[in-house]
PDB file of C-alpha atoms in Angstrom:
ATOM      1  CA  MET T 343       0.056   0.028   0.005  1.00  0.00           C
ATOM      2  CA  ARG T 344       1.127   3.528  -0.831  1.00  0.00           C
ATOM      3  CA  ILE T 345      -0.266   6.850   0.343  1.00  0.00           C
ATOM      4  CA  ALA T 346       0.358  10.417  -0.827  1.00  0.00           C
ATOM      5  CA  ALA T 347      -1.157  13.711   0.267  1.00  0.00           C
ATOM      6  CA  ARG T 348      -0.964  17.361  -0.590  1.00  0.00           C
ATOM      7  CA  SER T 349      -2.714  20.550   0.542  1.00  0.00           C
ATOM      8  CA  ASP T 350      -2.534  23.845  -1.492  1.00  0.00           C
ATOM      9  CA  LEU T 351      -3.522  27.308  -0.484  1.00  0.00           C
ATOM     10  CA  GLY T 352      -5.094  27.932  -3.917  1.00  0.00           C
ATOM     11  CA  LYS T 353      -5.109  31.191  -5.826  1.00  0.00           C
ATOM     12  CA  VAL T 354      -7.451  33.302  -3.791  1.00  0.00           C
ATOM     13  CA  ARG T 355      -7.274  32.528  -0.016  1.00  0.00           C
ATOM     14  CA  ASP T 356      -4.812  34.080   2.348  1.00  0.00           C
ATOM     15  CA  ASN T 357      -4.595  31.112   4.685  1.00  0.00           C
ATOM     16  CA  ASN T 358      -5.041  27.335   4.380  1.00  0.00           C
ATOM     17  CA  GLU T 359      -7.878  26.010   6.515  1.00  0.00           C
ATOM     18  CA  ASP T 360      -7.499  22.434   5.159  1.00  0.00           C
ATOM     19  CA  CYS T 361      -5.496  19.830   7.109  1.00  0.00           C
ATOM     20  CA  VAL T 362      -4.419  16.316   6.131  1.00  0.00           C
ATOM     21  CA  ALA T 363      -2.556  13.499   7.799  1.00  0.00           C
ATOM     22  CA  TYR T 364      -1.854   9.763   7.119  1.00  0.00           C
ATOM     23  CA  ASP T 365       0.042   6.745   8.418  1.00  0.00           C
ATOM     24  CA  ALA T 366       1.015   4.393   5.570  1.00  0.00           C
ATOM     25  CA  ARG T 367       2.017   1.656   8.004  1.00  0.00           C
ATOM     26  CA  LEU T 368      -1.534   1.569   9.460  1.00  0.00           C
ATOM     27  CA  GLY T 369      -3.273   2.323   6.131  1.00  0.00           C
ATOM     28  CA  VAL T 370      -5.205   5.330   7.505  1.00  0.00           C
ATOM     29  CA  ALA T 371      -5.645   8.861   6.351  1.00  0.00           C
ATOM     30  CA  VAL T 372      -7.762  11.795   7.358  1.00  0.00           C
ATOM     31  CA  LEU T 373      -8.647  15.195   5.771  1.00  0.00           C
ATOM     32  CA  ALA T 374     -10.463  18.183   7.193  1.00  0.00           C
ATOM     33  CA  ASP T 375     -11.626  21.473   5.699  1.00  0.00           C
ATOM     34  CA  GLY T 376     -12.129  24.191   8.510  1.00  0.00           C
ATOM     35  CA  MET T 377     -14.545  27.037   8.822  1.00  0.00           C
ATOM     36  CA  GLY T 378     -14.616  29.927  11.212  1.00  0.00           C
ATOM     37  CA  GLY T 379     -13.565  33.513  11.773  1.00  0.00           C
ATOM     38  CA  LEU T 380     -10.086  34.822  11.654  1.00  0.00           C
ATOM     39  CA  ARG T 381      -7.850  31.677  11.660  1.00  0.00           C
ATOM     40  CA  ALA T 382     -10.218  29.517  13.742  1.00  0.00           C
ATOM     41  CA  GLY T 383     -10.911  27.263  10.709  1.00  0.00           C
ATOM     42  CA  GLU T 384      -7.272  26.282  10.808  1.00  0.00           C
ATOM     43  CA  VAL T 385      -7.555  25.410  14.459  1.00  0.00           C
ATOM     44  CA  ALA T 386     -10.736  23.386  13.879  1.00  0.00           C
ATOM     45  CA  SER T 387      -9.278  21.280  11.062  1.00  0.00           C
ATOM     46  CA  ALA T 388      -6.020  20.646  12.802  1.00  0.00           C
ATOM     47  CA  THR T 389      -7.730  19.697  16.088  1.00  0.00           C
ATOM     48  CA  ALA T 390     -10.065  17.288  14.312  1.00  0.00           C
ATOM     49  CA  VAL T 391      -7.332  15.652  12.341  1.00  0.00           C
ATOM     50  CA  GLU T 392      -5.066  15.256  15.385  1.00  0.00           C
ATOM     51  CA  ALA T 393      -8.012  13.610  17.304  1.00  0.00           C
ATOM     52  CA  VAL T 394      -8.760  11.156  14.556  1.00  0.00           C
ATOM     53  CA  MET T 395      -5.174  10.085  14.031  1.00  0.00           C
ATOM     54  CA  GLU T 396      -4.659   9.741  17.769  1.00  0.00           C
ATOM     55  CA  HIS T 397      -7.716   7.504  18.023  1.00  0.00           C
ATOM     56  CA  LEU T 398      -6.702   5.395  14.935  1.00  0.00           C
ATOM     57  CA  VAL T 399      -3.097   4.879  16.176  1.00  0.00           C
ATOM     58  CA  GLU T 400      -4.427   3.854  19.579  1.00  0.00           C
ATOM     59  CA  TYR T 401      -6.848   1.371  17.918  1.00  0.00           C
ATOM     60  CA  ALA T 402      -4.013  -0.101  15.927  1.00  0.00           C
ATOM     61  CA  GLY T 403      -2.056  -0.818  19.066  1.00  0.00           C
ATOM     62  CA  CYS T 404      -4.946  -2.858  20.478  1.00  0.00           C
ATOM     63  CA  ASP T 405      -5.999  -6.436  19.812  1.00  0.00           C
ATOM     64  CA  GLU T 406      -8.037  -6.179  16.558  1.00  0.00           C
ATOM     65  CA  SER T 407      -9.918  -9.384  17.584  1.00  0.00           C
ATOM     66  CA  GLY T 408     -11.948  -7.112  19.983  1.00  0.00           C
ATOM     67  CA  VAL T 409     -15.605  -6.231  19.599  1.00  0.00           C
ATOM     68  CA  LYS T 410     -14.998  -2.978  17.759  1.00  0.00           C
ATOM     69  CA  SER T 411     -15.124  -3.157  13.906  1.00  0.00           C
ATOM     70  CA  LEU T 412     -13.028  -0.782  11.889  1.00  0.00           C
ATOM     71  CA  SER T 413     -16.226   0.976  10.835  1.00  0.00           C
ATOM     72  CA  ASP T 414     -17.112   1.575  14.529  1.00  0.00           C
ATOM     73  CA  THR T 415     -13.633   2.737  15.233  1.00  0.00           C
ATOM     74  CA  LEU T 416     -13.745   5.311  12.513  1.00  0.00           C
ATOM     75  CA  ARG T 417     -17.115   6.461  13.744  1.00  0.00           C
ATOM     76  CA  ASP T 418     -15.725   6.706  17.278  1.00  0.00           C
ATOM     77  CA  ALA T 419     -12.703   8.693  15.984  1.00  0.00           C
ATOM     78  CA  LEU T 420     -14.959  11.319  14.313  1.00  0.00           C
ATOM     79  CA  GLU T 421     -17.075  11.570  17.500  1.00  0.00           C
ATOM     80  CA  LEU T 422     -13.843  12.265  19.465  1.00  0.00           C
ATOM     81  CA  ALA T 423     -12.938  14.882  16.852  1.00  0.00           C
ATOM     82  CA  ASN T 424     -16.251  16.567  17.413  1.00  0.00           C
ATOM     83  CA  ARG T 425     -15.837  16.721  21.220  1.00  0.00           C
ATOM     84  CA  ARG T 426     -12.354  18.117  20.831  1.00  0.00           C
ATOM     85  CA  VAL T 427     -13.307  20.865  18.417  1.00  0.00           C
ATOM     86  CA  ARG T 428     -16.341  21.746  20.401  1.00  0.00           C
ATOM     87  CA  ALA T 429     -14.377  22.043  23.597  1.00  0.00           C
ATOM     88  CA  ALA T 430     -11.815  24.207  21.945  1.00  0.00           C
ATOM     89  CA  ALA T 431     -14.503  26.431  20.563  1.00  0.00           C
ATOM     90  CA  ASP T 432     -16.048  26.783  24.083  1.00  0.00           C
ATOM     91  CA  ALA T 433     -12.701  27.537  25.684  1.00  0.00           C
ATOM     92  CA  ARG T 434     -11.765  30.581  23.701  1.00  0.00           C
ATOM     93  CA  ARG T 435     -14.011  33.407  22.551  1.00  0.00           C
ATOM     94  CA  GLU T 436     -12.158  33.838  19.206  1.00  0.00           C
ATOM     95  CA  TYR T 437     -12.886  30.177  18.337  1.00  0.00           C
ATOM     96  CA  ALA T 438     -16.595  30.397  18.961  1.00  0.00           C
ATOM     97  CA  GLY T 439     -18.594  28.886  16.174  1.00  0.00           C
ATOM     98  CA  MET T 440     -15.625  27.274  14.427  1.00  0.00           C
ATOM     99  CA  GLY T 441     -16.122  23.864  12.754  1.00  0.00           C
ATOM    100  CA  THR T 442     -14.763  21.663  10.118  1.00  0.00           C
ATOM    101  CA  THR T 443     -15.752  19.031   7.609  1.00  0.00           C
ATOM    102  CA  LEU T 444     -13.974  15.746   8.062  1.00  0.00           C
ATOM    103  CA  VAL T 445     -13.334  12.574   6.109  1.00  0.00           C
ATOM    104  CA  ALA T 446     -11.244   9.622   7.179  1.00  0.00           C
ATOM    105  CA  GLY T 447     -10.390   6.390   5.386  1.00  0.00           C
ATOM    106  CA  ALA T 448      -8.801   3.133   6.451  1.00  0.00           C
ATOM    107  CA  LEU T 449      -7.506   0.413   3.989  1.00  0.00           C
ATOM    108  CA  ARG T 450      -7.128  -2.965   5.557  1.00  0.00           C
ATOM    109  CA  ASN T 451      -7.649  -6.664   4.838  1.00  0.00           C
ATOM    110  CA  ASN T 452      -9.028  -6.065   1.257  1.00  0.00           C
ATOM    111  CA  ARG T 453     -11.525  -3.565   2.583  1.00  0.00           C
ATOM    112  CA  PHE T 454     -11.737   0.224   2.502  1.00  0.00           C
ATOM    113  CA  VAL T 455     -13.808   2.045   5.145  1.00  0.00           C
ATOM    114  CA  ALA T 456     -14.631   5.772   4.842  1.00  0.00           C
ATOM    115  CA  ALA T 457     -16.364   7.879   7.474  1.00  0.00           C
ATOM    116  CA  HIS T 458     -17.315  11.520   6.951  1.00  0.00           C
ATOM    117  CA  ILE T 459     -19.065  14.589   8.233  1.00  0.00           C
ATOM    118  CA  GLY T 460     -19.742  17.432   5.815  1.00  0.00           C
ATOM    119  CA  ASP T 461     -18.948  17.835   2.123  1.00  0.00           C
ATOM    120  CA  SER T 462     -15.361  16.468   2.045  1.00  0.00           C
ATOM    121  CA  ARG T 463     -15.561  13.310  -0.084  1.00  0.00           C
ATOM    122  CA  ALA T 464     -14.119   9.882  -0.562  1.00  0.00           C
ATOM    123  CA  TYR T 465     -13.879   8.042  -3.939  1.00  0.00           C
ATOM    124  CA  ARG T 466     -12.698   4.728  -5.295  1.00  0.00           C
ATOM    125  CA  PHE T 467     -11.059   4.537  -8.737  1.00  0.00           C
ATOM    126  CA  ARG T 468     -10.949   1.107 -10.328  1.00  0.00           C
ATOM    127  CA  ALA T 469     -10.398  -0.062 -13.913  1.00  0.00           C
ATOM    128  CA  GLY T 470     -11.258   3.311 -15.371  1.00  0.00           C
ATOM    129  CA  GLU T 471     -14.373   3.865 -13.193  1.00  0.00           C
ATOM    130  CA  LEU T 472     -14.748   6.431 -10.459  1.00  0.00           C
ATOM    131  CA  ALA T 473     -17.226   5.707  -7.739  1.00  0.00           C
ATOM    132  CA  ARG T 474     -18.130   8.261  -4.978  1.00  0.00           C
ATOM    133  CA  LEU T 475     -18.274   6.538  -1.662  1.00  0.00           C
ATOM    134  CA  THR T 476     -19.825   9.460   0.369  1.00  0.00           C
ATOM    135  CA  GLU T 477     -22.836  11.698  -0.023  1.00  0.00           C
ATOM    136  CA  ASP T 478     -22.322  15.466   0.917  1.00  0.00           C
ATOM    137  CA  HIS T 479     -23.964  16.771   4.000  1.00  0.00           C
ATOM    138  CA  SER T 480     -24.958  19.939   2.225  1.00  0.00           C
ATOM    139  CA  LEU T 481     -27.999  22.013   1.347  1.00  0.00           C
ATOM    140  CA  VAL T 482     -27.514  21.429  -2.431  1.00  0.00           C
ATOM    141  CA  GLN T 483     -27.261  17.753  -1.987  1.00  0.00           C
ATOM    142  CA  GLN T 484     -30.573  17.778  -0.131  1.00  0.00           C
ATOM    143  CA  LEU T 485     -32.044  19.784  -3.027  1.00  0.00           C
ATOM    144  CA  VAL T 486     -30.618  17.216  -5.525  1.00  0.00           C
ATOM    145  CA  GLU T 487     -32.095  14.294  -3.586  1.00  0.00           C
ATOM    146  CA  GLN T 488     -35.472  16.148  -3.578  1.00  0.00           C
ATOM    147  CA  GLY T 489     -35.318  16.681  -7.312  1.00  0.00           C
ATOM    148  CA  ILE T 490     -35.209  20.419  -7.051  1.00  0.00           C
ATOM    149  CA  LEU T 491     -31.730  20.786  -8.435  1.00  0.00           C
ATOM    150  CA  SER T 492     -29.843  18.716 -10.979  1.00  0.00           C
ATOM    151  CA  PRO T 493     -26.288  17.682 -10.145  1.00  0.00           C
ATOM    152  CA  ALA T 494     -25.070  20.203 -12.740  1.00  0.00           C
ATOM    153  CA  GLU T 495     -27.166  22.953 -11.185  1.00  0.00           C
ATOM    154  CA  ALA T 496     -25.958  22.018  -7.752  1.00  0.00           C
ATOM    155  CA  ARG T 497     -22.322  22.572  -8.817  1.00  0.00           C
ATOM    156  CA  ARG T 498     -23.127  26.162  -9.990  1.00  0.00           C
ATOM    157  CA  SER T 499     -25.320  27.030  -7.067  1.00  0.00           C
ATOM    158  CA  PRO T 500     -24.226  29.937  -4.821  1.00  0.00           C
ATOM    159  CA  ASN T 501     -25.263  27.905  -1.866  1.00  0.00           C
ATOM    160  CA  ARG T 502     -23.147  24.863  -2.691  1.00  0.00           C
ATOM    161  CA  ASN T 503     -20.803  25.472   0.299  1.00  0.00           C
ATOM    162  CA  ILE T 504     -23.533  25.483   2.892  1.00  0.00           C
ATOM    163  CA  VAL T 505     -23.050  22.256   4.936  1.00  0.00           C
ATOM    164  CA  THR T 506     -25.857  20.653   7.008  1.00  0.00           C
ATOM    165  CA  ARG T 507     -23.481  18.731   9.192  1.00  0.00           C
ATOM    166  CA  ALA T 508     -20.056  19.721  10.554  1.00  0.00           C
ATOM    167  CA  VAL T 509     -17.637  18.792  13.304  1.00  0.00           C
ATOM    168  CA  GLY T 510     -17.704  21.097  16.286  1.00  0.00           C
ATOM    169  CA  LEU T 511     -20.969  22.959  15.795  1.00  0.00           C
ATOM    170  CA  GLU T 512     -23.038  20.790  17.999  1.00  0.00           C
ATOM    171  CA  ASP T 513     -22.468  18.640  21.086  1.00  0.00           C
ATOM    172  CA  ASP T 514     -23.282  15.595  19.062  1.00  0.00           C
ATOM    173  CA  VAL T 515     -22.987  14.886  15.289  1.00  0.00           C
ATOM    174  CA  GLU T 516     -23.438  11.618  13.407  1.00  0.00           C
ATOM    175  CA  ALA T 517     -20.856  10.382  10.914  1.00  0.00           C
ATOM    176  CA  ASP T 518     -21.849   8.402   7.842  1.00  0.00           C
ATOM    177  CA  VAL T 519     -19.718   5.267   7.254  1.00  0.00           C
ATOM    178  CA  SER T 520     -19.327   3.252   4.134  1.00  0.00           C
ATOM    179  CA  GLU T 521     -17.363   0.063   3.491  1.00  0.00           C
ATOM    180  CA  VAL T 522     -16.315  -1.380   0.151  1.00  0.00           C
ATOM    181  CA  ASP T 523     -14.004  -4.219  -1.128  1.00  0.00           C
ATOM    182  CA  ALA T 524     -10.453  -3.202  -2.171  1.00  0.00           C
ATOM    183  CA  GLN T 525      -8.476  -4.939  -4.933  1.00  0.00           C
ATOM    184  CA  ALA T 526      -4.936  -4.646  -5.902  1.00  0.00           C
ATOM    185  CA  GLY T 527      -4.381  -1.412  -7.862  1.00  0.00           C
ATOM    186  CA  ASP T 528      -7.441   0.235  -6.570  1.00  0.00           C
ATOM    187  CA  LEU T 529      -7.012   3.948  -5.853  1.00  0.00           C
ATOM    188  CA  PHE T 530      -8.916   5.627  -2.956  1.00  0.00           C
ATOM    189  CA  LEU T 531      -9.182   9.323  -2.757  1.00  0.00           C
ATOM    190  CA  LEU T 532     -10.046  11.846   0.047  1.00  0.00           C
ATOM    191  CA  CYS T 533     -10.580  15.380  -0.982  1.00  0.00           C
ATOM    192  CA  SER T 534     -11.868  18.792   0.100  1.00  0.00           C
ATOM    193  CA  ASP T 535     -14.443  20.736  -1.837  1.00  0.00           C
ATOM    194  CA  GLY T 536     -11.584  22.854  -3.174  1.00  0.00           C
ATOM    195  CA  LEU T 537     -11.156  20.099  -5.644  1.00  0.00           C
ATOM    196  CA  THR T 538     -14.826  19.144  -6.307  1.00  0.00           C
ATOM    197  CA  ASP T 539     -15.956  22.603  -6.687  1.00  0.00           C
ATOM    198  CA  MET T 540     -13.282  23.218  -9.436  1.00  0.00           C
ATOM    199  CA  ILE T 541     -13.490  20.045 -11.319  1.00  0.00           C
ATOM    200  CA  ASP T 542     -16.286  17.503 -11.705  1.00  0.00           C
ATOM    201  CA  ASP T 543     -16.156  13.707 -11.199  1.00  0.00           C
ATOM    202  CA  SER T 544     -15.541  13.031 -14.946  1.00  0.00           C
ATOM    203  CA  ALA T 545     -12.449  15.240 -14.754  1.00  0.00           C
ATOM    204  CA  ILE T 546     -11.228  13.457 -11.575  1.00  0.00           C
ATOM    205  CA  ALA T 547     -11.730  10.122 -13.309  1.00  0.00           C
ATOM    206  CA  ARG T 548      -9.812  11.382 -16.349  1.00  0.00           C
ATOM    207  CA  CYS T 549      -6.815  12.433 -14.232  1.00  0.00           C
ATOM    208  CA  CYS T 550      -6.789   9.053 -12.492  1.00  0.00           C
ATOM    209  CA  SER T 551      -7.118   7.224 -15.948  1.00  0.00           C
ATOM    210  CA  GLU T 552      -4.289   9.155 -17.538  1.00  0.00           C
ATOM    211  CA  LEU T 553      -1.957   8.275 -14.732  1.00  0.00           C
ATOM    212  CA  GLN T 554      -3.148   4.727 -14.040  1.00  0.00           C
ATOM    213  CA  GLY T 555      -0.058   3.182 -15.576  1.00  0.00           C
ATOM    214  CA  GLU T 556       2.248   5.268 -13.420  1.00  0.00           C
ATOM    215  CA  ALA T 557       1.021   3.528 -10.253  1.00  0.00           C
ATOM    216  CA  GLU T 558       2.302   6.496  -8.137  1.00  0.00           C
ATOM    217  CA  PRO T 559      -0.271   8.044  -5.839  1.00  0.00           C
ATOM    218  CA  HIS T 560       1.675  11.270  -5.535  1.00  0.00           C
ATOM    219  CA  ARG T 561       1.402  11.810  -9.312  1.00  0.00           C
ATOM    220  CA  VAL T 562      -2.426  11.481  -9.106  1.00  0.00           C
ATOM    221  CA  VAL T 563      -2.524  13.839  -6.143  1.00  0.00           C
ATOM    222  CA  ASP T 564      -0.385  16.477  -7.952  1.00  0.00           C
ATOM    223  CA  ALA T 565      -2.387  16.129 -11.213  1.00  0.00           C
ATOM    224  CA  LEU T 566      -5.733  16.620  -9.354  1.00  0.00           C
ATOM    225  CA  ILE T 567      -4.558  19.602  -7.423  1.00  0.00           C
ATOM    226  CA  GLU T 568      -3.088  21.247 -10.496  1.00  0.00           C
ATOM    227  CA  ALA T 569      -6.387  20.658 -12.348  1.00  0.00           C
ATOM    228  CA  ALA T 570      -8.225  22.447  -9.528  1.00  0.00           C
ATOM    229  CA  LEU T 571      -5.880  25.425  -9.672  1.00  0.00           C
ATOM    230  CA  ALA T 572      -6.218  25.552 -13.415  1.00  0.00           C
ATOM    231  CA  GLY T 573      -9.933  25.607 -12.916  1.00  0.00           C
ATOM    232  CA  GLY T 574      -9.700  28.711 -10.781  1.00  0.00           C
ATOM    233  CA  GLY T 575      -8.282  27.657  -7.448  1.00  0.00           C
ATOM    234  CA  PHE T 576     -10.880  29.659  -5.542  1.00  0.00           C
ATOM    235  CA  ASP T 577     -10.460  27.717  -2.295  1.00  0.00           C
ATOM    236  CA  ASN T 578      -7.851  25.709  -0.450  1.00  0.00           C
ATOM    237  CA  VAL T 579      -7.573  22.335  -2.168  1.00  0.00           C
ATOM    238  CA  SER T 580      -6.411  18.992  -0.495  1.00  0.00           C
ATOM    239  CA  VAL T 581      -6.207  15.500  -1.769  1.00  0.00           C
ATOM    240  CA  VAL T 582      -5.086  12.210  -0.246  1.00  0.00           C
ATOM    241  CA  ALA T 583      -4.623   9.040  -2.350  1.00  0.00           C
ATOM    242  CA  LEU T 584      -4.365   5.528  -0.964  1.00  0.00           C
ATOM    243  CA  GLN T 585      -3.465   2.719  -3.316  1.00  0.00           C
ATOM    244  CA  ALA T 586      -4.208  -0.849  -2.510  1.00  0.00           C
TER     245      ALA T 586
END
């Protein structure tokens, strides 16, 4: 297994509120896209990522034959992140109201598990096909599901960045968890909306297809971020790639 990650400021923002981390030995990765006044978004995303990685490393050191599944462990990790961000927001006035999206992935035993809160996404690319593994917790996603907006209209909507679920805004928040099989050569992506607002899924698939023979996750990560920057780079953009 190989993992690569990159976070870019983009062409417009003054600071980067995204945060990424991974552990290739454990096959885990996490990505967060913070929100909040001043630089609180940076604090929220970093706090959440630190909490998730701490929990996943602790889990890896335990006996995996225990009652907790990997799905439950990821869900617990995101709940811990929510408590940590919420506590930090309550502790300092300048952090009040801060929050973050969060997506974490774990690749183990021919399975990939993703857990997320907000509109940061996870994908699987296999044999030329890109499959989205997460559904955005966002206003426009709700409107798409209700048939009010088409996916194309949702991408252009001025409300596309309004999330309906985020880490740190409430005392409790529910993470969605998905689990799929993993085959040799599969590429799993975690990304912030700085990517998906700039390029659509077909463009993401095209980048992955063009580099499929390279078998280097860092080349895919770089290509995707450069495509987002070429598309405008209006937000911070972060991508993590895990290859089975």
